[in-house]
Short mmCIF file of C-alpha atoms and ligand atoms in Angstrom, two decimals:
data_model
loop_
_atom_site.label_atom_id
_atom_site.label_comp_id
_atom_site.label_asym_id
_atom_site.label_seq_id
_atom_site.Cartn_x
_atom_site.Cartn_y
_atom_site.Cartn_z
CA MET A 1043 -0.18 -19.00 28.96
CA THR A 1044 -2.31 -20.73 26.31
CA VAL A 1045 -1.28 -19.87 22.79
CA GLU A 1046 -3.92 -20.25 20.11
CA TYR A 1047 -2.84 -22.27 17.10
CA ARG A 1048 -4.13 -21.07 13.73
CA ALA A 1049 -3.49 -23.26 10.70
CA GLY A 1050 -1.63 -21.41 7.97
CA LEU A 1051 -0.91 -18.60 10.49
CA GLU A 1052 -4.19 -17.07 9.31
CA GLY A 1053 -4.61 -13.57 10.69
CA ILE A 1054 -1.36 -13.68 12.69
CA PRO A 1055 1.03 -10.77 11.95
CA ALA A 1056 4.47 -12.11 11.02
CA THR A 1057 6.18 -8.74 10.64
CA GLN A 1058 5.73 -4.98 10.50
CA SER A 1059 6.06 -3.59 7.00
CA SER A 1060 5.58 -0.35 5.10
CA ILE A 1061 5.92 -1.88 1.63
CA SER A 1062 2.34 -2.71 0.67
CA PHE A 1063 -1.16 -2.71 2.12
CA VAL A 1064 -4.21 -4.84 1.37
CA ASP A 1065 -7.82 -4.34 2.47
CA GLY A 1066 -9.46 -7.58 1.49
CA GLN A 1067 -13.02 -6.41 2.21
CA LYS A 1068 -12.78 -3.22 0.17
CA GLY A 1069 -10.52 -4.64 -2.54
CA ILE A 1070 -7.69 -2.16 -1.94
CA LEU A 1071 -4.03 -2.79 -2.73
CA GLU A 1072 -1.42 -0.07 -2.27
CA TYR A 1073 2.33 -0.06 -2.96
CA ARG A 1074 4.06 2.32 -0.53
CA GLY A 1075 0.70 4.00 -0.06
CA ILE A 1076 -0.14 4.43 -3.77
CA PRO A 1077 -3.31 2.59 -4.88
CA ILE A 1078 -2.49 -0.05 -7.48
CA GLN A 1079 -4.89 1.38 -10.09
CA GLU A 1080 -3.33 4.83 -9.68
CA LEU A 1081 0.19 3.47 -10.11
CA ALA A 1082 -0.20 0.80 -12.77
CA MET A 1083 -2.40 2.80 -15.13
CA GLN A 1084 -0.15 5.92 -15.18
CA PRO A 1085 1.15 6.31 -18.74
CA GLY A 1086 4.64 7.13 -17.35
CA ASN A 1087 4.87 4.24 -14.88
CA THR A 1088 7.04 1.25 -15.67
CA PHE A 1089 7.82 -1.97 -13.83
CA LEU A 1090 11.35 -0.74 -13.04
CA GLU A 1091 9.98 2.46 -11.55
CA THR A 1092 7.63 0.30 -9.45
CA ALA A 1093 10.52 -1.91 -8.35
CA TYR A 1094 12.52 1.17 -7.33
CA LEU A 1095 9.53 2.50 -5.36
CA LEU A 1096 9.05 -0.81 -3.54
CA ILE A 1097 12.73 -1.37 -2.75
CA TRP A 1098 13.89 2.18 -1.94
CA ASN A 1099 10.58 3.59 -0.70
CA GLU A 1100 10.46 6.56 -3.07
CA LEU A 1101 9.50 7.29 -6.65
CA PRO A 1102 12.80 7.89 -8.44
CA ASN A 1103 13.41 11.22 -10.19
CA ARG A 1104 14.38 11.16 -13.86
CA GLU A 1105 18.14 10.79 -13.20
CA ALA A 1106 17.76 8.11 -10.53
CA LEU A 1107 15.45 6.07 -12.75
CA ALA A 1108 17.73 6.42 -15.80
CA GLU A 1109 20.72 5.27 -13.72
CA PHE A 1110 18.79 2.27 -12.35
CA GLU A 1111 17.58 1.30 -15.84
CA HIS A 1112 21.12 1.60 -17.16
CA GLU A 1113 22.53 -0.63 -14.41
CA ILE A 1114 19.86 -3.24 -15.09
CA GLN A 1115 20.61 -3.15 -18.82
CA PHE A 1116 24.32 -3.60 -18.11
CA HIS A 1117 23.76 -6.73 -15.99
CA ARG A 1118 21.22 -8.55 -18.15
CA ARG A 1119 23.64 -11.02 -19.70
CA LEU A 1120 24.34 -14.41 -18.15
CA LYS A 1121 27.72 -15.94 -17.51
CA TYR A 1122 28.54 -18.71 -19.99
CA ARG A 1123 28.89 -21.10 -17.09
CA ILE A 1124 25.25 -20.52 -16.12
CA ARG A 1125 24.23 -21.15 -19.71
CA ASP A 1126 26.37 -24.30 -19.75
CA MET A 1127 24.72 -25.43 -16.56
CA MET A 1128 21.30 -24.90 -18.16
CA LYS A 1129 22.31 -27.08 -21.11
CA CYS A 1130 22.39 -30.02 -18.67
CA PHE A 1131 18.80 -29.44 -17.53
CA PRO A 1132 16.22 -31.89 -18.97
CA GLU A 1133 13.98 -30.20 -21.57
CA SER A 1134 10.99 -31.80 -19.85
CA GLY A 1135 11.81 -30.10 -16.54
CA HIS A 1136 9.49 -27.36 -15.30
CA PRO A 1137 10.83 -23.84 -16.00
CA MET A 1138 10.22 -22.90 -12.33
CA ASP A 1139 12.65 -25.62 -11.26
CA ALA A 1140 15.16 -24.36 -13.82
CA LEU A 1141 14.72 -20.81 -12.52
CA GLN A 1142 15.14 -21.88 -8.92
CA ALA A 1143 18.37 -23.72 -9.75
CA CYS A 1144 19.72 -20.74 -11.75
CA ALA A 1145 18.79 -18.22 -9.04
CA ALA A 1146 20.65 -20.33 -6.48
CA ALA A 1147 23.59 -20.70 -8.88
CA LEU A 1148 24.00 -16.90 -9.03
CA GLY A 1149 25.14 -17.18 -5.42
CA LEU A 1150 28.14 -19.25 -6.58
CA PHE A 1151 29.36 -16.27 -8.57
CA TYR A 1152 28.23 -13.19 -6.69
CA SER A 1153 27.73 -14.13 -3.03
CA LYS A 1154 29.61 -11.90 -0.60
CA ARG A 1155 27.08 -11.57 2.22
CA ALA A 1156 28.19 -7.96 2.74
CA LEU A 1157 24.73 -7.26 4.05
CA ASP A 1158 25.61 -4.03 5.83
CA ASP A 1159 27.07 -2.49 2.67
CA PRO A 1160 24.43 -0.51 0.70
CA SER A 1161 26.45 -0.86 -2.52
CA TYR A 1162 26.31 -4.68 -2.18
CA ILE A 1163 22.55 -4.50 -1.57
CA ARG A 1164 22.16 -2.36 -4.71
CA GLU A 1165 24.39 -4.68 -6.74
CA ALA A 1166 22.38 -7.74 -5.67
CA VAL A 1167 19.04 -6.03 -6.43
CA VAL A 1168 20.28 -5.06 -9.90
CA ARG A 1169 21.75 -8.46 -10.71
CA ILE A 1170 18.62 -10.33 -9.63
CA LEU A 1171 16.16 -8.07 -11.47
CA ALA A 1172 18.40 -7.99 -14.54
CA LYS A 1173 19.14 -11.69 -14.82
CA ILE A 1174 15.88 -13.44 -13.93
CA PRO A 1175 14.16 -12.55 -17.25
CA THR A 1176 17.27 -13.62 -19.20
CA MET A 1177 17.34 -16.96 -17.36
CA VAL A 1178 13.64 -17.62 -18.02
CA ALA A 1179 13.97 -16.77 -21.73
CA ALA A 1180 17.22 -18.73 -22.11
CA PHE A 1181 15.68 -21.90 -20.66
CA GLN A 1182 12.69 -21.52 -22.99
CA LEU A 1183 14.90 -21.34 -26.11
CA MET A 1184 17.39 -23.95 -24.94
CA ARG A 1185 14.75 -26.56 -24.16
CA LYS A 1186 13.62 -26.20 -27.79
CA GLY A 1187 17.20 -26.83 -28.89
CA ASN A 1188 17.93 -23.20 -29.82
CA ASP A 1189 20.67 -20.87 -28.62
CA PRO A 1190 19.54 -18.16 -26.19
CA VAL A 1191 19.10 -14.69 -27.65
CA GLN A 1192 21.25 -11.87 -26.27
CA PRO A 1193 19.30 -9.09 -24.53
CA ARG A 1194 18.75 -5.90 -26.54
CA ASP A 1195 19.88 -2.68 -24.91
CA ASP A 1196 17.49 -0.51 -26.92
CA LEU A 1197 14.41 -2.28 -25.52
CA SER A 1198 12.62 -1.65 -22.22
CA TYR A 1199 12.63 -4.28 -19.46
CA GLY A 1200 9.34 -5.90 -20.50
CA ALA A 1201 9.84 -5.51 -24.27
CA ASN A 1202 13.30 -7.07 -24.02
CA PHE A 1203 11.89 -10.13 -22.21
CA LEU A 1204 9.22 -10.66 -24.89
CA TYR A 1205 11.92 -10.21 -27.55
CA MET A 1206 14.25 -12.76 -25.89
CA LEU A 1207 11.37 -15.27 -25.81
CA SER A 1208 10.14 -14.94 -29.37
CA GLU A 1209 13.20 -13.44 -31.12
CA GLU A 1210 10.85 -10.76 -32.49
CA GLU A 1211 10.48 -7.20 -31.34
CA PRO A 1212 7.05 -6.99 -29.66
CA ASP A 1213 4.26 -4.63 -30.66
CA PRO A 1214 4.45 -1.53 -28.39
CA ILE A 1215 0.90 -2.13 -27.07
CA ALA A 1216 1.75 -5.72 -26.20
CA ALA A 1217 4.97 -4.59 -24.48
CA ARG A 1218 3.10 -1.93 -22.52
CA ILE A 1219 0.41 -4.36 -21.36
CA PHE A 1220 3.09 -6.86 -20.33
CA ASP A 1221 4.88 -4.14 -18.35
CA ILE A 1222 1.64 -3.21 -16.53
CA SER A 1223 1.06 -6.84 -15.66
CA LEU A 1224 4.58 -6.99 -14.17
CA THR A 1225 3.71 -4.00 -11.98
CA LEU A 1226 0.46 -5.68 -10.88
CA HIS A 1227 2.28 -8.81 -9.72
CA ALA A 1228 5.27 -7.05 -8.13
CA GLU A 1229 4.23 -7.13 -4.47
CA HIS A 1230 1.50 -8.41 -2.21
CA THR A 1231 2.26 -8.19 1.54
CA ILE A 1232 3.18 -11.40 3.37
CA ASN A 1233 2.09 -14.10 0.96
CA ALA A 1234 3.69 -17.56 1.07
CA SER A 1235 6.69 -16.84 -1.18
CA THR A 1236 7.43 -13.49 0.46
CA PHE A 1237 7.25 -15.10 3.88
CA SER A 1238 9.61 -17.78 2.64
CA ALA A 1239 12.00 -15.05 1.39
CA MET A 1240 11.83 -13.29 4.76
CA VAL A 1241 12.49 -16.43 6.79
CA THR A 1242 15.51 -17.19 4.60
CA ALA A 1243 16.68 -13.55 4.75
CA SER A 1244 16.44 -13.58 8.55
CA THR A 1245 19.31 -16.10 8.76
CA LEU A 1246 21.53 -13.49 7.01
CA THR A 1247 22.25 -15.84 4.14
CA ASP A 1248 23.01 -14.39 0.70
CA PRO A 1249 20.29 -12.74 -1.42
CA TYR A 1250 20.46 -15.38 -4.16
CA ALA A 1251 19.47 -18.04 -1.62
CA VAL A 1252 16.62 -15.76 -0.53
CA ILE A 1253 15.31 -15.52 -4.10
CA ALA A 1254 15.81 -19.24 -4.81
CA SER A 1255 13.79 -20.07 -1.72
CA ALA A 1256 10.98 -17.71 -2.75
CA VAL A 1257 10.91 -19.10 -6.32
CA GLY A 1258 10.47 -22.62 -4.94
CA THR A 1259 7.56 -21.48 -2.81
CA LEU A 1260 5.87 -19.51 -5.60
CA ALA A 1261 5.84 -22.62 -7.79
CA GLY A 1262 3.02 -24.39 -5.92
CA PRO A 1263 -0.50 -24.59 -7.43
CA LEU A 1264 -2.07 -22.90 -4.41
CA HIS A 1265 0.14 -19.85 -5.02
CA GLY A 1266 1.80 -18.65 -8.27
CA GLY A 1267 1.22 -21.94 -10.06
CA ALA A 1268 -2.52 -21.25 -10.20
CA SER A 1269 -2.41 -19.14 -13.41
CA GLU A 1270 -1.08 -22.14 -15.30
CA GLU A 1271 -3.81 -24.33 -13.80
CA VAL A 1272 -6.45 -21.77 -14.83
CA ILE A 1273 -5.60 -22.13 -18.52
CA ASN A 1274 -5.54 -25.94 -18.21
CA MET A 1275 -8.96 -25.72 -16.55
CA LEU A 1276 -10.42 -23.40 -19.26
CA GLU A 1277 -9.13 -25.80 -21.92
CA GLU A 1278 -10.74 -28.71 -20.08
CA ILE A 1279 -14.08 -26.85 -19.91
CA GLY A 1280 -13.79 -26.28 -23.66
CA SER A 1281 -17.06 -24.37 -24.27
CA VAL A 1282 -19.34 -21.81 -22.63
CA GLU A 1283 -22.13 -24.45 -22.48
CA ASN A 1284 -19.93 -26.76 -20.43
CA VAL A 1285 -19.14 -24.15 -17.73
CA ARG A 1286 -22.00 -24.92 -15.38
CA PRO A 1287 -21.85 -28.76 -15.63
CA PHE A 1288 -18.07 -28.52 -15.07
CA LEU A 1289 -18.52 -26.30 -12.02
CA GLU A 1290 -21.22 -28.56 -10.55
CA ASP A 1291 -18.97 -31.57 -11.00
CA ARG A 1292 -15.95 -29.87 -9.39
CA LEU A 1293 -17.97 -28.60 -6.45
CA THR A 1294 -19.59 -31.99 -5.89
CA ARG A 1295 -16.12 -33.49 -5.72
CA LYS A 1296 -15.10 -30.64 -3.36
CA ASP A 1297 -12.33 -29.59 -5.77
CA LYS A 1298 -11.10 -25.99 -5.75
CA ILE A 1299 -11.78 -23.82 -8.78
CA MET A 1300 -8.41 -22.47 -9.85
CA GLY A 1301 -8.01 -18.69 -9.96
CA PHE A 1302 -10.73 -18.15 -7.37
CA GLY A 1303 -10.53 -17.45 -3.65
CA HIS A 1304 -7.94 -15.68 -1.60
CA ARG A 1305 -6.87 -15.74 2.03
CA VAL A 1306 -7.22 -11.95 2.23
CA TYR A 1307 -9.57 -10.76 -0.53
CA LYS A 1308 -13.24 -11.47 0.01
CA VAL A 1309 -14.18 -9.42 -3.09
CA LYS A 1310 -12.81 -9.47 -6.63
CA ASP A 1311 -9.04 -8.92 -6.48
CA PRO A 1312 -8.28 -5.36 -7.72
CA ARG A 1313 -5.50 -6.79 -9.88
CA ALA A 1314 -7.97 -9.18 -11.53
CA ILE A 1315 -10.15 -6.18 -12.44
CA ILE A 1316 -7.21 -4.45 -14.20
CA LEU A 1317 -5.98 -7.67 -15.82
CA GLN A 1318 -9.43 -8.31 -17.24
CA GLN A 1319 -9.37 -4.82 -18.82
CA LEU A 1320 -5.88 -5.50 -20.20
CA ALA A 1321 -7.06 -8.82 -21.65
CA GLU A 1322 -9.92 -7.02 -23.39
CA GLN A 1323 -7.51 -4.44 -24.85
CA LEU A 1324 -5.32 -7.22 -26.19
CA PHE A 1325 -8.26 -9.05 -27.76
CA GLU A 1326 -9.44 -5.82 -29.41
CA LYS A 1327 -6.04 -5.27 -30.97
CA PHE A 1328 -4.93 -8.84 -31.72
CA GLY A 1329 -8.18 -10.85 -32.02
CA GLN A 1330 -10.52 -12.68 -29.66
CA ASP A 1331 -9.73 -15.71 -27.53
CA LYS A 1332 -12.54 -18.23 -27.07
CA TYR A 1333 -11.30 -19.00 -23.57
CA TYR A 1334 -12.14 -15.46 -22.51
CA ASP A 1335 -15.89 -16.10 -22.99
CA ILE A 1336 -15.55 -19.29 -20.98
CA ALA A 1337 -13.71 -17.37 -18.24
CA VAL A 1338 -16.39 -14.66 -18.03
CA GLU A 1339 -19.15 -17.28 -17.82
CA LEU A 1340 -17.22 -19.17 -15.15
CA GLU A 1341 -16.76 -16.01 -13.10
CA LYS A 1342 -20.55 -15.45 -13.25
CA ALA A 1343 -21.33 -19.03 -12.26
CA VAL A 1344 -18.78 -19.11 -9.41
CA GLU A 1345 -20.11 -15.82 -8.05
CA GLU A 1346 -23.64 -17.27 -7.97
CA LYS A 1347 -22.49 -20.43 -6.20
CA LEU A 1348 -19.67 -19.20 -3.96
CA GLY A 1349 -20.00 -15.42 -3.77
CA HIS A 1350 -21.58 -15.74 -0.31
CA LYS A 1351 -18.31 -17.30 0.91
CA GLY A 1352 -16.29 -14.40 -0.52
CA ILE A 1353 -14.91 -16.49 -3.39
CA TYR A 1354 -14.13 -14.22 -6.37
CA PRO A 1355 -11.44 -14.16 -9.09
CA ASN A 1356 -7.91 -13.66 -7.79
CA VAL A 1357 -4.91 -12.23 -9.69
CA ASP A 1358 -4.26 -15.54 -11.43
CA PHE A 1359 -7.66 -15.84 -13.08
CA TYR A 1360 -7.16 -13.32 -15.91
CA SER A 1361 -3.35 -13.12 -15.97
CA GLY A 1362 -3.05 -16.39 -17.90
CA LEU A 1363 -5.35 -15.08 -20.65
CA VAL A 1364 -3.18 -11.96 -20.95
CA TYR A 1365 0.02 -14.00 -21.10
CA ARG A 1366 -1.46 -16.44 -23.62
CA LYS A 1367 -2.35 -13.60 -25.96
CA LEU A 1368 1.19 -12.24 -25.58
CA GLY A 1369 2.46 -15.59 -26.85
CA ILE A 1370 3.91 -16.75 -23.54
CA PRO A 1371 3.80 -20.56 -23.15
CA THR A 1372 1.57 -21.79 -20.31
CA ASP A 1373 4.35 -23.26 -18.19
CA LEU A 1374 6.17 -19.90 -18.25
CA PHE A 1375 3.32 -18.07 -16.50
CA THR A 1376 4.72 -18.76 -13.03
CA PRO A 1377 8.31 -17.86 -14.01
CA VAL A 1378 6.91 -14.58 -15.41
CA PHE A 1379 5.20 -14.06 -12.05
CA ALA A 1380 8.62 -14.62 -10.43
CA ILE A 1381 10.25 -12.00 -12.71
CA SER A 1382 7.79 -9.51 -11.35
CA ARG A 1383 7.52 -10.65 -7.71
CA ALA A 1384 11.33 -10.54 -7.37
CA ALA A 1385 10.83 -6.78 -6.82
CA GLY A 1386 8.62 -7.43 -3.77
CA TRP A 1387 10.89 -10.19 -2.43
CA LEU A 1388 13.88 -7.84 -2.64
CA ALA A 1389 11.96 -5.04 -0.93
CA HIS A 1390 11.11 -7.41 1.95
CA TRP A 1391 14.70 -8.73 2.04
CA LYS A 1392 15.97 -5.16 2.49
CA GLU A 1393 13.30 -4.35 5.08
CA GLN A 1394 14.05 -7.56 6.99
CA LEU A 1395 17.78 -6.75 7.14
CA ALA A 1396 17.07 -3.28 8.50
CA GLU A 1397 15.56 -4.74 11.67
CA ASN A 1398 16.48 -8.36 11.63
CA ARG A 1399 15.55 -11.01 14.14
CA ILE A 1400 15.78 -14.62 13.02
CA PHE A 1401 12.37 -16.26 12.55
CA ARG A 1402 11.91 -18.97 15.13
CA PRO A 1403 8.22 -19.59 15.81
CA THR A 1404 7.01 -22.06 18.34
CA GLN A 1405 4.80 -25.15 17.93
CA ILE A 1406 2.14 -27.05 19.81
CA TYR A 1407 3.54 -30.52 20.34
CA THR A 1408 1.01 -33.30 19.70
CA GLY A 1409 3.29 -36.32 20.01
CA LEU A 1410 4.18 -38.80 22.77
CA HIS A 1411 6.57 -38.46 25.69
CA ASN A 1412 8.97 -40.92 27.28
CA SER A 1413 8.29 -43.61 24.66
CA PRO A 1414 10.34 -46.82 24.90
CA TYR A 1415 12.82 -47.64 22.10
CA ILE A 1416 11.75 -50.87 20.36
CA PRO A 1417 14.67 -52.91 18.99
CA ILE A 1418 14.36 -53.59 15.25
CA GLU A 1419 13.78 -57.35 15.67
CA LYS A 1420 10.71 -56.68 17.79
CA ARG A 1421 8.97 -54.22 15.42
N1 ACO B 2998 -12.99 -23.00 -5.27
C1 ACO B 2998 -13.99 -23.51 -4.51
N2 ACO B 2998 -14.11 -23.28 -3.19
C2 ACO B 2998 -13.17 -22.51 -2.63
C3 ACO B 2998 -12.09 -21.96 -3.37
C4 ACO B 2998 -12.03 -22.24 -4.73
N3 ACO B 2998 -11.06 -21.76 -5.49
N4 ACO B 2998 -11.31 -21.26 -2.53
C5 ACO B 2998 -11.85 -21.36 -1.32
N5 ACO B 2998 -12.98 -22.12 -1.38
C6 ACO B 2998 -13.88 -22.45 -0.24
C7 ACO B 2998 -13.27 -23.59 0.58
O1 ACO B 2998 -13.70 -24.84 0.13
C8 ACO B 2998 -13.79 -23.26 1.96
O2 ACO B 2998 -15.16 -23.62 2.02
P1 ACO B 2998 -15.77 -24.19 3.41
O3 ACO B 2998 -15.58 -23.10 4.42
O4 ACO B 2998 -17.21 -24.45 3.08
O5 ACO B 2998 -14.99 -25.40 3.75
C9 ACO B 2998 -13.76 -21.73 2.00
O6 ACO B 2998 -13.92 -21.32 0.63
C10 ACO B 2998 -12.45 -21.19 2.56
O7 ACO B 2998 -11.39 -21.72 1.77
P2 ACO B 2998 -9.94 -22.07 2.32
O8 ACO B 2998 -9.29 -23.06 1.43
O9 ACO B 2998 -10.02 -22.40 3.78
O10 ACO B 2998 -9.25 -20.66 2.17
P3 ACO B 2998 -7.71 -20.37 2.31
O11 ACO B 2998 -7.61 -18.95 2.70
O12 ACO B 2998 -7.02 -21.39 3.15
O13 ACO B 2998 -7.16 -20.60 0.82
C11 ACO B 2998 -6.58 -20.26 -1.42
C12 ACO B 2998 -6.95 -19.59 -0.11
C13 ACO B 2998 -5.42 -21.25 -1.18
C14 ACO B 2998 -6.09 -19.20 -2.40
C15 ACO B 2998 -7.82 -20.99 -1.97
O14 ACO B 2998 -8.84 -20.06 -2.22
C16 ACO B 2998 -7.51 -21.78 -3.23
O15 ACO B 2998 -7.03 -22.92 -3.13
N6 ACO B 2998 -7.80 -21.23 -4.46
C17 ACO B 2998 -7.52 -21.88 -5.69
C18 ACO B 2998 -6.03 -21.77 -6.04
C19 ACO B 2998 -5.67 -20.36 -6.47
O16 ACO B 2998 -6.31 -19.76 -7.31
N7 ACO B 2998 -4.53 -19.87 -5.92
C20 ACO B 2998 -4.00 -18.54 -6.25
C21 ACO B 2998 -4.15 -17.59 -5.10
S1 ACO B 2998 -3.53 -16.00 -5.54
C22 ACO B 2998 -1.88 -16.17 -5.39
O17 ACO B 2998 -1.36 -16.93 -4.68
C23 ACO B 2998 -1.03 -15.30 -6.23
#
């Protein structure tokens, strides 16, 4: 039997899943069947409700949500030993590397591998969702030489993260927009980091190793790291007038334009549409950002040049502008993505365990056979 090889496993199903659905031609994204616009723009929806929906496949009632929120609040703090470990990290290190190390370190404290015990699954979900924002904020303050701020129990998930970063209670509109952006990034079928989480999960290792593996995969510039690159690119462009010369130059050199293109979407990513609206709301309330005009002009120019190839803004194109306006430092954009995507990784971890078979794909061997060993003195 000849097996067709497709680079990047493009178009090859790696699993069966009921967590999310994408139609890349129509620009549809659904979480457990609910269209993303419908879910994210509901005044009552929060990121934690979204996480519950993704992980337990139902919208929680009032009591279930309150209990989940309470558990998360209770587990937000970090052990002193994790904070001590973070003190040894170089300030110049990337926050994604710090997060990956801290996520793995959680396994030293909480790993039991009781994967058939629903209470252990719940405990791991809660600990991971509760502690990732605290770890990201703690690294941010500690690398500036400050002590981390304790989480505040009276603040929502998103508001508490912004508070731990800036030591100031955020404006309610800013906190709400941040929470929506967490919902938008929470899940996206079998992308690279989710696949990485699933492969790791399939060995029945502990959930902290699953998350650490996914964080490492999300960090790359072709995946979650793109939002950071987008802001660097907009800064490099510098002015609306320079958009087209910049684009020409990049395309001549066959460089990718960050924040554009997607393996699945061949139209504008539905999350980019919402994030653009959120960015506009933020600018209306807190003042304009000159990089937004550059971004809009770049979107126009890229569409003219590459629209025929299905290259449109992806989720990372406008998310950086939203985060910038919320006062989040550029190199924390990907860790913020990880805070949110942890919900999707955990949903896939749980789904993988329910019908597990270890991932063990095959390969098409392109090397030699029966080669002679050459002694070192003859090489
Ligand atoms: N800028 C310019 N051209 C592009 C871009 C881009 N951003 N993306 C794709 N293309 C072109 C390619 O050059 C190629 O053209 P060709 O057929 O003439 O050779 C064609 O479109 C197909 O591109 P591939 O790279 O083969 O598409 P693939 O599905 O492998 O890659 C990816 C998708 C990695 C997202 C790619 O579009 C990219 O590198 N984008 C920039 C980085 C980025 O924004 N990543 C974030 C993605 S969203 C996320 O991960 C959360």
